[in-house]
Coordinates of C-alpha atoms in Angstrom, one line a residue:
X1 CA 4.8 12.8 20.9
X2 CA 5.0 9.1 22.0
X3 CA 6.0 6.5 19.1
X4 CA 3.2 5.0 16.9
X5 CA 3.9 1.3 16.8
X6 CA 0.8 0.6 18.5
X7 CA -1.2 4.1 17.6
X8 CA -1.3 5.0 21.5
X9 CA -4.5 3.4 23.6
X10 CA -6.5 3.6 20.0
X11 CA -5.0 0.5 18.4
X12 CA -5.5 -1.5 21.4
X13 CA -9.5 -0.1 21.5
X14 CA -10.2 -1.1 18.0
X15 CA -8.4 -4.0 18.6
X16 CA -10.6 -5.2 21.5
X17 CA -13.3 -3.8 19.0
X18 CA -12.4 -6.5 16.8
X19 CA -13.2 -4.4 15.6
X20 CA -11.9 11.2 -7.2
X21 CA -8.9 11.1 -8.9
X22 CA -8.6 8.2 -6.6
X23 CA -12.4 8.9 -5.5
X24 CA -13.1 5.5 -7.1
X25 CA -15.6 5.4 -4.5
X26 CA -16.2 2.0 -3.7
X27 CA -14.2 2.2 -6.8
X28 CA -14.6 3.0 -10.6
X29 CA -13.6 0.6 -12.8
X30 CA -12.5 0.7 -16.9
X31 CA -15.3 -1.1 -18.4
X32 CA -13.3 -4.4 -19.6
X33 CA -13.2 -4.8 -15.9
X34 CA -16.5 -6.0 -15.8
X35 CA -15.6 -9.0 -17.8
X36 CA -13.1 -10.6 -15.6
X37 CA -12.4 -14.5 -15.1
X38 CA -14.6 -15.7 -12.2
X39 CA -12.7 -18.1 -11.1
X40 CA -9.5 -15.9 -11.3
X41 CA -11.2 -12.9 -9.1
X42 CA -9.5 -14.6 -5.9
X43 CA -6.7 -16.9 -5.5
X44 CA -5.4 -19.0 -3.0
X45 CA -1.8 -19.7 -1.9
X46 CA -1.0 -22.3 1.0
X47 CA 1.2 -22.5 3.7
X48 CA 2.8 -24.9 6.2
X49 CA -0.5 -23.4 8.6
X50 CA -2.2 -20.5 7.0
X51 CA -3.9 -19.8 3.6
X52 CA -3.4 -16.7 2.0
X53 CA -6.9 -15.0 -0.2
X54 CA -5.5 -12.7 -3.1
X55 CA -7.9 -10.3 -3.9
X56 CA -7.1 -10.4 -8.3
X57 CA -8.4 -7.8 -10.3
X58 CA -5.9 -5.6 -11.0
X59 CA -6.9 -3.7 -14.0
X60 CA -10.0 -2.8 -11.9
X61 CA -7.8 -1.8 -8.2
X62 CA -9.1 -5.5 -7.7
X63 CA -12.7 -4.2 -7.2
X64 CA -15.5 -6.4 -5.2
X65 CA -17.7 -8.5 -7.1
X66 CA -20.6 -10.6 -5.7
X67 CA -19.0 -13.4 -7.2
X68 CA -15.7 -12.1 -5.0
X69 CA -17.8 -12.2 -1.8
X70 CA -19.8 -15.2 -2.4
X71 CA -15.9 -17.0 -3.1
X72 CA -14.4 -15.7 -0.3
X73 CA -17.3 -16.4 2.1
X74 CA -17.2 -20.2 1.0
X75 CA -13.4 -19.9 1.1
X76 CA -13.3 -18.7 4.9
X77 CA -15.5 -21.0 6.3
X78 CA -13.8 -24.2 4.7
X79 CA -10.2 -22.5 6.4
X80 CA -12.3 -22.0 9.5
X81 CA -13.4 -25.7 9.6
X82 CA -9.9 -26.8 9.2
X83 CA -8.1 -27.9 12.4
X84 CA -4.8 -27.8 10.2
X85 CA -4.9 -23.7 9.4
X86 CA -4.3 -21.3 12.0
X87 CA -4.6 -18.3 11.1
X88 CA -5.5 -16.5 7.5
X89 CA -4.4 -13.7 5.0
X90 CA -5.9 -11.4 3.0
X91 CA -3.8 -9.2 -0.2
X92 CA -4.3 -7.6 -3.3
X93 CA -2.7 -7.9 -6.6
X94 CA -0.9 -5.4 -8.2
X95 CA -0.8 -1.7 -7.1
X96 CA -3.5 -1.9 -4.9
X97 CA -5.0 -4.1 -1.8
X98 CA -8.4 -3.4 -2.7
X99 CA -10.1 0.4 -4.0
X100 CA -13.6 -1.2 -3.1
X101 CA -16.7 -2.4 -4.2
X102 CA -17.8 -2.5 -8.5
X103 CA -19.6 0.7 -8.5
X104 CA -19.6 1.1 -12.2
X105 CA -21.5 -2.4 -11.9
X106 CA -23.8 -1.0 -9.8
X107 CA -24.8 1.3 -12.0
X108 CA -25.2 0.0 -14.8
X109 CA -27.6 -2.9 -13.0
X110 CA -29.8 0.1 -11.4
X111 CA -30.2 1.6 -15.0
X112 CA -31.3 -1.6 -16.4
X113 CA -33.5 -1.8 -13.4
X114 CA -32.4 -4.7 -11.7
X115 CA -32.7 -3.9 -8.2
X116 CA -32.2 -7.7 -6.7
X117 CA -28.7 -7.7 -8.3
X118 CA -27.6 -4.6 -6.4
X119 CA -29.3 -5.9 -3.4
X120 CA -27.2 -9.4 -3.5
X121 CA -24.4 -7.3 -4.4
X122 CA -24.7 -5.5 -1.3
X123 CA -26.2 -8.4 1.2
X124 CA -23.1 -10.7 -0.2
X125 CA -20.0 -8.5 0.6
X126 CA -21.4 -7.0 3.7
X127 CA -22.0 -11.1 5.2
X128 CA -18.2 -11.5 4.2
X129 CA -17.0 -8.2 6.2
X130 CA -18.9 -9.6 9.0
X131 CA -17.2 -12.7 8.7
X132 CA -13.7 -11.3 8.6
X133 CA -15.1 -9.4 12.1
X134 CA -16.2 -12.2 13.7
X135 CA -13.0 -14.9 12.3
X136 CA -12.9 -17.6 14.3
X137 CA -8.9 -17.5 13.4
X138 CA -6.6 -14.7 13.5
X139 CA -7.2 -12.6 9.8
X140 CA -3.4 -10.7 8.7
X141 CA -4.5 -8.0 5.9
X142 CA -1.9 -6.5 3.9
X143 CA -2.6 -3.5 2.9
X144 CA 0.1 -2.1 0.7
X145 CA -1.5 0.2 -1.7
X146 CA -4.7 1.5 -2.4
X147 CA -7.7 0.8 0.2
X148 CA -10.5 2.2 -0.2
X149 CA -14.4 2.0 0.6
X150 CA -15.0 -1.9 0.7
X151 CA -11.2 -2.8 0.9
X152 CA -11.6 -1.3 4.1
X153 CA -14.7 -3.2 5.2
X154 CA -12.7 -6.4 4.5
X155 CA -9.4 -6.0 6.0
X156 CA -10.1 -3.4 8.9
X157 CA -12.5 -5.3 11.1
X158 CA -9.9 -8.3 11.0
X159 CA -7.1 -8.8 13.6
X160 CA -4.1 -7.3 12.4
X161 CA -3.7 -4.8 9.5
X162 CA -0.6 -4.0 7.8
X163 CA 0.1 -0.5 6.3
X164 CA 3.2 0.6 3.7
X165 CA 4.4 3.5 2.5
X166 CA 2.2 2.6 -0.1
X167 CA -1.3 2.7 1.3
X168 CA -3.8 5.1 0.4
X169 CA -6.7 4.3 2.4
X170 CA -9.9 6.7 1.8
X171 CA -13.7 6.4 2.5
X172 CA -14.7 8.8 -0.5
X173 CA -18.4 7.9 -0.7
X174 CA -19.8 11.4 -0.3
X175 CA -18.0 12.1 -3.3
X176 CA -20.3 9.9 -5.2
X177 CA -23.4 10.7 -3.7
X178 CA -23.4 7.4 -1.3
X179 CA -22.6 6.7 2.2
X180 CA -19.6 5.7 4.3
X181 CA -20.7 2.0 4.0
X182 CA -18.9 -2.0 4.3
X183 CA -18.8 -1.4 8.1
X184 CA -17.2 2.3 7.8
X185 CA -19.8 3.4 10.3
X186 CA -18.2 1.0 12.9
X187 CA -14.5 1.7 12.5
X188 CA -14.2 5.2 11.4
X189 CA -16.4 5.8 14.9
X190 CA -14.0 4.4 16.9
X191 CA -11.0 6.7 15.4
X192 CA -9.6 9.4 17.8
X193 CA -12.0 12.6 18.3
X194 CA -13.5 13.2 15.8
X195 CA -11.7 12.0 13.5
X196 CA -14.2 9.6 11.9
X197 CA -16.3 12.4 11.2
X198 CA -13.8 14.5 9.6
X199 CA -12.4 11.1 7.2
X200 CA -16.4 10.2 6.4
X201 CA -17.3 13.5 5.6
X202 CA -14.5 14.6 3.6
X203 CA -13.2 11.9 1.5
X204 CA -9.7 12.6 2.3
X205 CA -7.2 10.5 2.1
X206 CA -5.0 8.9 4.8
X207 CA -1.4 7.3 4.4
X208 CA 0.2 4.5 6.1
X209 CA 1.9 6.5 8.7
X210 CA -1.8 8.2 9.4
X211 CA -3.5 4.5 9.7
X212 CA -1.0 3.3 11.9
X213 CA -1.4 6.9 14.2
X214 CA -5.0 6.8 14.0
X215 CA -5.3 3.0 14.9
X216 CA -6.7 1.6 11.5
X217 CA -3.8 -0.1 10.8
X218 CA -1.5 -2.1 14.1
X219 CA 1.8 -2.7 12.1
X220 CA 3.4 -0.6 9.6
X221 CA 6.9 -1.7 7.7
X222 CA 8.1 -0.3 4.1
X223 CA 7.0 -2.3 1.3
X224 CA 10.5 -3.5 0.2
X225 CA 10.6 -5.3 3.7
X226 CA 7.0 -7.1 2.8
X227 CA 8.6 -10.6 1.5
X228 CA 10.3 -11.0 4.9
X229 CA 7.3 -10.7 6.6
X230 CA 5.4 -13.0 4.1
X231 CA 8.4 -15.2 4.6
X232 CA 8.0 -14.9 8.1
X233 CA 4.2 -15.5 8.2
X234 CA 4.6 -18.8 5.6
X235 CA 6.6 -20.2 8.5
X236 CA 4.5 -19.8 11.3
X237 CA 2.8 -22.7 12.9
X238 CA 0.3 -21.4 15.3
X239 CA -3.3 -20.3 15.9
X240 CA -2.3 -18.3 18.2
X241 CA -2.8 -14.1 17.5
X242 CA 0.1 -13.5 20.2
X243 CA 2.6 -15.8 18.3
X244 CA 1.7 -13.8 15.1
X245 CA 1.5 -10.4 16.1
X246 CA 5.6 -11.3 17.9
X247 CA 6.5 -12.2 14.4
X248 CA 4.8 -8.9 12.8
X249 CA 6.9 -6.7 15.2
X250 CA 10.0 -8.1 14.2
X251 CA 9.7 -6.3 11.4
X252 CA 7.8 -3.3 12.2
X253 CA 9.0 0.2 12.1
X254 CA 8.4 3.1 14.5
X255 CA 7.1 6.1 12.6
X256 CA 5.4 9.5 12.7
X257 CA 2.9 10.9 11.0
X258 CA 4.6 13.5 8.3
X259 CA 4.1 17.6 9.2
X260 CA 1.1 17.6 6.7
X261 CA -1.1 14.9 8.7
X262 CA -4.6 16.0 9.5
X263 CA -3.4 13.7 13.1
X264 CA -1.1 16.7 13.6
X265 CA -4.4 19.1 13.6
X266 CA -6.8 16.8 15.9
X267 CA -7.6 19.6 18.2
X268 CA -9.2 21.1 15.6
X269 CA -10.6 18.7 13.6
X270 CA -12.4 17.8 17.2
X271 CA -13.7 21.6 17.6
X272 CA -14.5 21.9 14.1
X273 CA -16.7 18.4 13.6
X274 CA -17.8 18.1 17.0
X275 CA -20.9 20.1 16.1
X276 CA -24.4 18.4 16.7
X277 CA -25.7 19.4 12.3
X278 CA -23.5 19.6 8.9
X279 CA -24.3 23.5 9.4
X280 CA -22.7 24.1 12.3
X281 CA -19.6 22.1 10.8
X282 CA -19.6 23.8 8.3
X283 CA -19.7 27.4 10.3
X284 CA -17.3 27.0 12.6
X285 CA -14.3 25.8 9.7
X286 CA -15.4 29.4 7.7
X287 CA -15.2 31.5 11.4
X288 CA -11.8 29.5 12.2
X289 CA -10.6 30.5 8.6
X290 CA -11.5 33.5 8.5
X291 CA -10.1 34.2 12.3
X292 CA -6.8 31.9 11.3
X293 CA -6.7 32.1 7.3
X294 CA -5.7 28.7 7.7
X295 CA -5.1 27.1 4.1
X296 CA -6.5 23.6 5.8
X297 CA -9.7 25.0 6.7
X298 CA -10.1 26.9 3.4
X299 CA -9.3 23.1 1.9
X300 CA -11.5 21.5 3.9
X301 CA -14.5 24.2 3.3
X302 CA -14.4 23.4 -0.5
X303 CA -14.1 19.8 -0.2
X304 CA -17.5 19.9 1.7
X305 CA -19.0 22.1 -0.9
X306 CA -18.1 19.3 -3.4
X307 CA -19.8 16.6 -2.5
X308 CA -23.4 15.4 -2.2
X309 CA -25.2 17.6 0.3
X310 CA -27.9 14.4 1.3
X311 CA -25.0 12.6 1.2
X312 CA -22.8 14.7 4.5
X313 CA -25.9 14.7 6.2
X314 CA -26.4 11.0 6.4
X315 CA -23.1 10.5 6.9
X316 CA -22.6 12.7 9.8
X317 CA -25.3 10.4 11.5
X318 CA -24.2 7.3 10.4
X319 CA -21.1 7.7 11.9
X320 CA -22.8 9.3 15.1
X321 CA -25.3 6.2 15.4
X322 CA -22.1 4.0 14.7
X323 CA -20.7 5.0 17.7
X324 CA -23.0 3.2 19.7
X325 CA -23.6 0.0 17.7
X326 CA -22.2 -3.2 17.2
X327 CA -20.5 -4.2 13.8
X328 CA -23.3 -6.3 12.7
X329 CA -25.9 -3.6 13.8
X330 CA -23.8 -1.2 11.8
X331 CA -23.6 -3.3 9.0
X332 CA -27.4 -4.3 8.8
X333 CA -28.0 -0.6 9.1
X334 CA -25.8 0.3 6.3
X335 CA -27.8 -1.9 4.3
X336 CA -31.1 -0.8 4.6
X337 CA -29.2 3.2 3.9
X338 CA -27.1 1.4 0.9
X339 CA -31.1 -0.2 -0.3
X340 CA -32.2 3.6 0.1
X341 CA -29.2 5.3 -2.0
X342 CA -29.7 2.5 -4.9
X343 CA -33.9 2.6 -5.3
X344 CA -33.5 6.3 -6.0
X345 CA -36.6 7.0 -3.5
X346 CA -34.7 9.5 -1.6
X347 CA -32.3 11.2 -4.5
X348 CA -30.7 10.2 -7.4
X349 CA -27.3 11.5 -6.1
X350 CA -25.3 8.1 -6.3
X351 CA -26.4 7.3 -9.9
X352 CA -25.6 10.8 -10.5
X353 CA -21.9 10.9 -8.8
X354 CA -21.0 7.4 -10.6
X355 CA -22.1 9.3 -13.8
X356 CA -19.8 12.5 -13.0
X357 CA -16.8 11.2 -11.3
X358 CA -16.3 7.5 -12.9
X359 CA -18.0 7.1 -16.2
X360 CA -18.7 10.2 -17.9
X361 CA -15.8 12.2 -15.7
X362 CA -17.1 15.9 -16.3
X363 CA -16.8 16.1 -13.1
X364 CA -19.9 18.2 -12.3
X365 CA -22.6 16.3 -10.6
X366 CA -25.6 17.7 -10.3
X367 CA -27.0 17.5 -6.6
X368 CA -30.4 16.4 -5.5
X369 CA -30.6 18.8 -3.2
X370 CA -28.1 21.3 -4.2
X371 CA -27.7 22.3 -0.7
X372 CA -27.2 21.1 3.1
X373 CA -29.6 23.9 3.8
X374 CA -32.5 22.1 1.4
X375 CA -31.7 18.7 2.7
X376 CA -34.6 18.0 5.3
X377 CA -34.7 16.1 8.6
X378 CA -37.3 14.1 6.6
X379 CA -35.1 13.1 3.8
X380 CA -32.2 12.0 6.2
X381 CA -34.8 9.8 8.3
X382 CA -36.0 8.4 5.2
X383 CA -32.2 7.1 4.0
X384 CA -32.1 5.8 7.7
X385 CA -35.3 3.4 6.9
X386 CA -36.4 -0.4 5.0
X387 CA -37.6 0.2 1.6
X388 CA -40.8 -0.8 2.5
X389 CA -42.5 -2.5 5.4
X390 CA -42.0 -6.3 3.8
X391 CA -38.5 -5.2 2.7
X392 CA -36.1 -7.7 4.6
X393 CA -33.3 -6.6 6.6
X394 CA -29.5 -7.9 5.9
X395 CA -29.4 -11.3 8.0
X396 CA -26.0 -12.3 9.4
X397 CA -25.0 -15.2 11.6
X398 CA -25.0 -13.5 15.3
X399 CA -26.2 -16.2 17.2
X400 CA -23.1 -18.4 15.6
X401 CA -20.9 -15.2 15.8
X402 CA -19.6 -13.3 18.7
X403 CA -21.4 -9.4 17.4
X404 CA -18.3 -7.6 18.9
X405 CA -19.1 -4.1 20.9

C-alpha cells in the first residue's frame, strides 16, 4: 500500500476538481442554540497576509445559520477585493469544525409555515459553498473535529483541507429523511469507486486517516501539532497555493488508514454499490453475507434498513447525476431536491427524522414510504423537480466564477 500523504491520484483529481448519535444531520442543535449572538456566529482573526473565519457556535457544533452565510459571503468577498490578503482560513470553535447546517431551525420554521425562511436558509449557505469553490485566493480549512453535512460543503470544495485525529466527517442526511446536500453530490462523486455511494447512502462515518486516503482531505497532522502550522500559516506572505501547500507539508504526517477502514474493503464496497437501483444494493450485501457472514455487510444491511427509504433512493441518484456535473450544477440541483424535502409535497420524511433523531430522540421515525420497494420512480423524479413551474432556481455568479468540472 503506497503512503497517503497525497491520497494516491484521488487527491490530486479533486484537487483539479477544485473541487445519529453524531447523526446531527446537517446537525441538531440544544434549543438555547437558536439564540446565539449574531454578530458573534463568526469571527475574524488577521494576519501579516491572510484572514482567518472562525466558525463560533460551539454549544450548537457551530451549526450554519443564514445569518452565518450571509456574514461569511460579505466577509469573503471584501478579503477577495483586497490586494493585501493572500490567501484565507476557515476553523471552528471548540470540539468541532462545523456538524452542519441548523436543522432544528429548519424545522421549526417549516412547522410555523414559513417556507421563504427555509428557502433563504438554503439559497444563502449554498451561494457561500460556491464561493469557497470558486475562491479567487487559496481557502486552508481546518478541520479538526466534527464535519459534518454543511461543514463539509464549506471547507471541501476549498483548496486545501486539513484533517486530525480528531475529525469525524459524516454526510448522515438519510438518516433524517433528507439528501446528501451543500455540494455533497459533487465531492462524494468524485471519491474512489464507489465510495461516494457507499458514504451518501449509509451515513457512516469517516476519520482523518479515511479523509486523507479517500482524498477529502490533502494534509493530515495530529492536533497537538495544529499551533505550528497556524504559526506557520500567520507567517506566510504569499498568494501563492504552491508556497502554502510547501509550508503545510512541513508538518504533515504520512499515515494509513487503521485495519477497520471501509478504504481497506473498496473492492467490495465497488461490487456491492455499483448496482444501477437501491434493490440491487441492497441484494447483493445480503447474498455476500450470507456467502461470507461478513459482520460489515450484516452492518451495513441494517444501517440501510434505518434510514428513509425515499431518502436512499434520491440519494443513490444524486450522487449518480453528480458525477457528471459541475459544482454549481450540483449545487442548483440540490436546491430544487432541498425545496422538495422542505414543502412536504413528496414525503414528510425530513420533518419526521428531525422529530425522531434530534428533537424528540425516540428514535423511531416513521417512514413515508416504509419501504425502498414502495418508493416509485415517480416519487424520486418528483424530489429531482422545481416546486412549481414559476418556482425560481438557486442563482450563483458563474459568469463571474470559474464553474469547475
Amino acid at each position: 500500500m503506497q503512503r497517503f500523504k497525497s491520497a494516491s491520484l484521488v487527491r490530486n483529481g479533486l484537487h483539479s476538481c477544485r473541487l445519529l448519535s453524531h447523526c446531527r444531520g446537517l446537525c441538531s442543535l440544544p434549543d438555547h442554540a437558536l439564540n446565539d449572538d449574531l454578530d458573534h456566529q463568526v469571527l475574524v482573526e488577521g494576519k501579516a497576509w491572510s484572514r482567518t473565519a472562525i466558525l463560533n457556535r460551539p454549544s450548537a457544533l457551530n451549526a450554519l445559520t443564514t445569518a452565518m452565510g450571509a456574514r461569511l459571503q460579505k466577509l469573503y468577498k471584501s478579503w477577495e477585493d483586497n490586494p493585501d490578503i493572500g490567501f484565507i482560513v476557515m476553523k471552528g470553535s471548540g470540539k468541532a469544525f462545523c456538524a452542519g447546517g441548523d436543522v432544528v431551525y429548519l424545522y421549526h420554521m417549516i412547522n410555523k409555515g414559513k417556507i421563504e425562511e427555509c428557502k433563504q436558509f438554503f439559497s444563502t449557505l449554498y451561494a457561500f459553498m460556491y464561493m469557497v469553490g470558486t475562491c479567487l485566493k487559496p481557502h486552508v480549512a481546518i478541520l479538526n473535529g466534527i464535519t459534518m453535512g454543511g461543514g463539509a460543503g464549506v471547507s471541501i470544495p476549498g483548496t486545501f483541507r486539513i484533517a486530525t485525529d480528531k475529525t469525524v466527517f459524516a454526510t448522515p442526511e438519510t438518516l433524517i429523511g433528507f439528501h446528501p446536500d451543500a455540494g455533497a453530490s459533487f465531492y462524494l462523486s468524485h471519491l474512489p469507486g464507489h465510495l461516494g455511494e457507499f458514504v451518501a447512502l449509509t451515513g457512516e462515518r469517516l476519520n482523518g486517516l479515511d479523509m486523507i486516503a479517500s482524498g477529502l482531505a490533502t494534509h493530515y497532522l495530529h492536533s497537538s501539532r495544529l499551533p505550528l502550522i497556524e504559526e506557520e500559516l500567520g507567517k506566510i506572505v504569499t498568494d501563492d497555493p504552491s508556497v502554502i501547500e510547501a509550508s503545510l507539508d512541513k508538518y504533515v504526517e504520512f499515515v494509513y488508514p487503521d485495519e477497520t477502514s471501509v478504504l481497506h474493503r473498496i473492492e467490495l464496497v465497488d461490487k456491492c454499490f455499483s448496482h444501477d437501483t437501491v434493490e440491487e444494493i441492497i441484494d447483493a450485501l445480503e447474498w455476500e453475507a450470507g456467502r461470507t457472514n461478513d459482520a460489515w455487510c450484516t452492518s451495513t444491511l441494517k444501517r440501510l434498513k434505518e434510514v428513509s427509504p425515499l431518502s436512499l433512493k434520491v440519494a443513490l441518484r444524486s450522487i449518480r447525476e453528480g458525477r457528471f456535473q459541475t459544482l454549481d450544477q450540483c449545487l442548483v440541483r440540490e436546491y430544487r431536491m432541498s425545496l422538495q424535502g422542505i414543502t412536504k409535497q413528496v414525503s414528510n420524511d425530513f420533518c419526521e427524522g428531525v422529530r425522531a433523531r434530534v428533537v424528540e430522540k425516540d428514535f423511531a421515525p416513521k417512514w413515508d414510504p416504509p419501504s425502498v420497494e414502495k418508493v416509485s420512480s415517480d416519487m424520486v423524479d418528483q424530489y429531482f423537480s422545481p416546486l412549481s413551474e414559476f418556482e425560481p432556481d438557486l442563482e450563483l455568479p458563474t459568469e463571474l466564477r470559474e464553474a469547475f468540472t
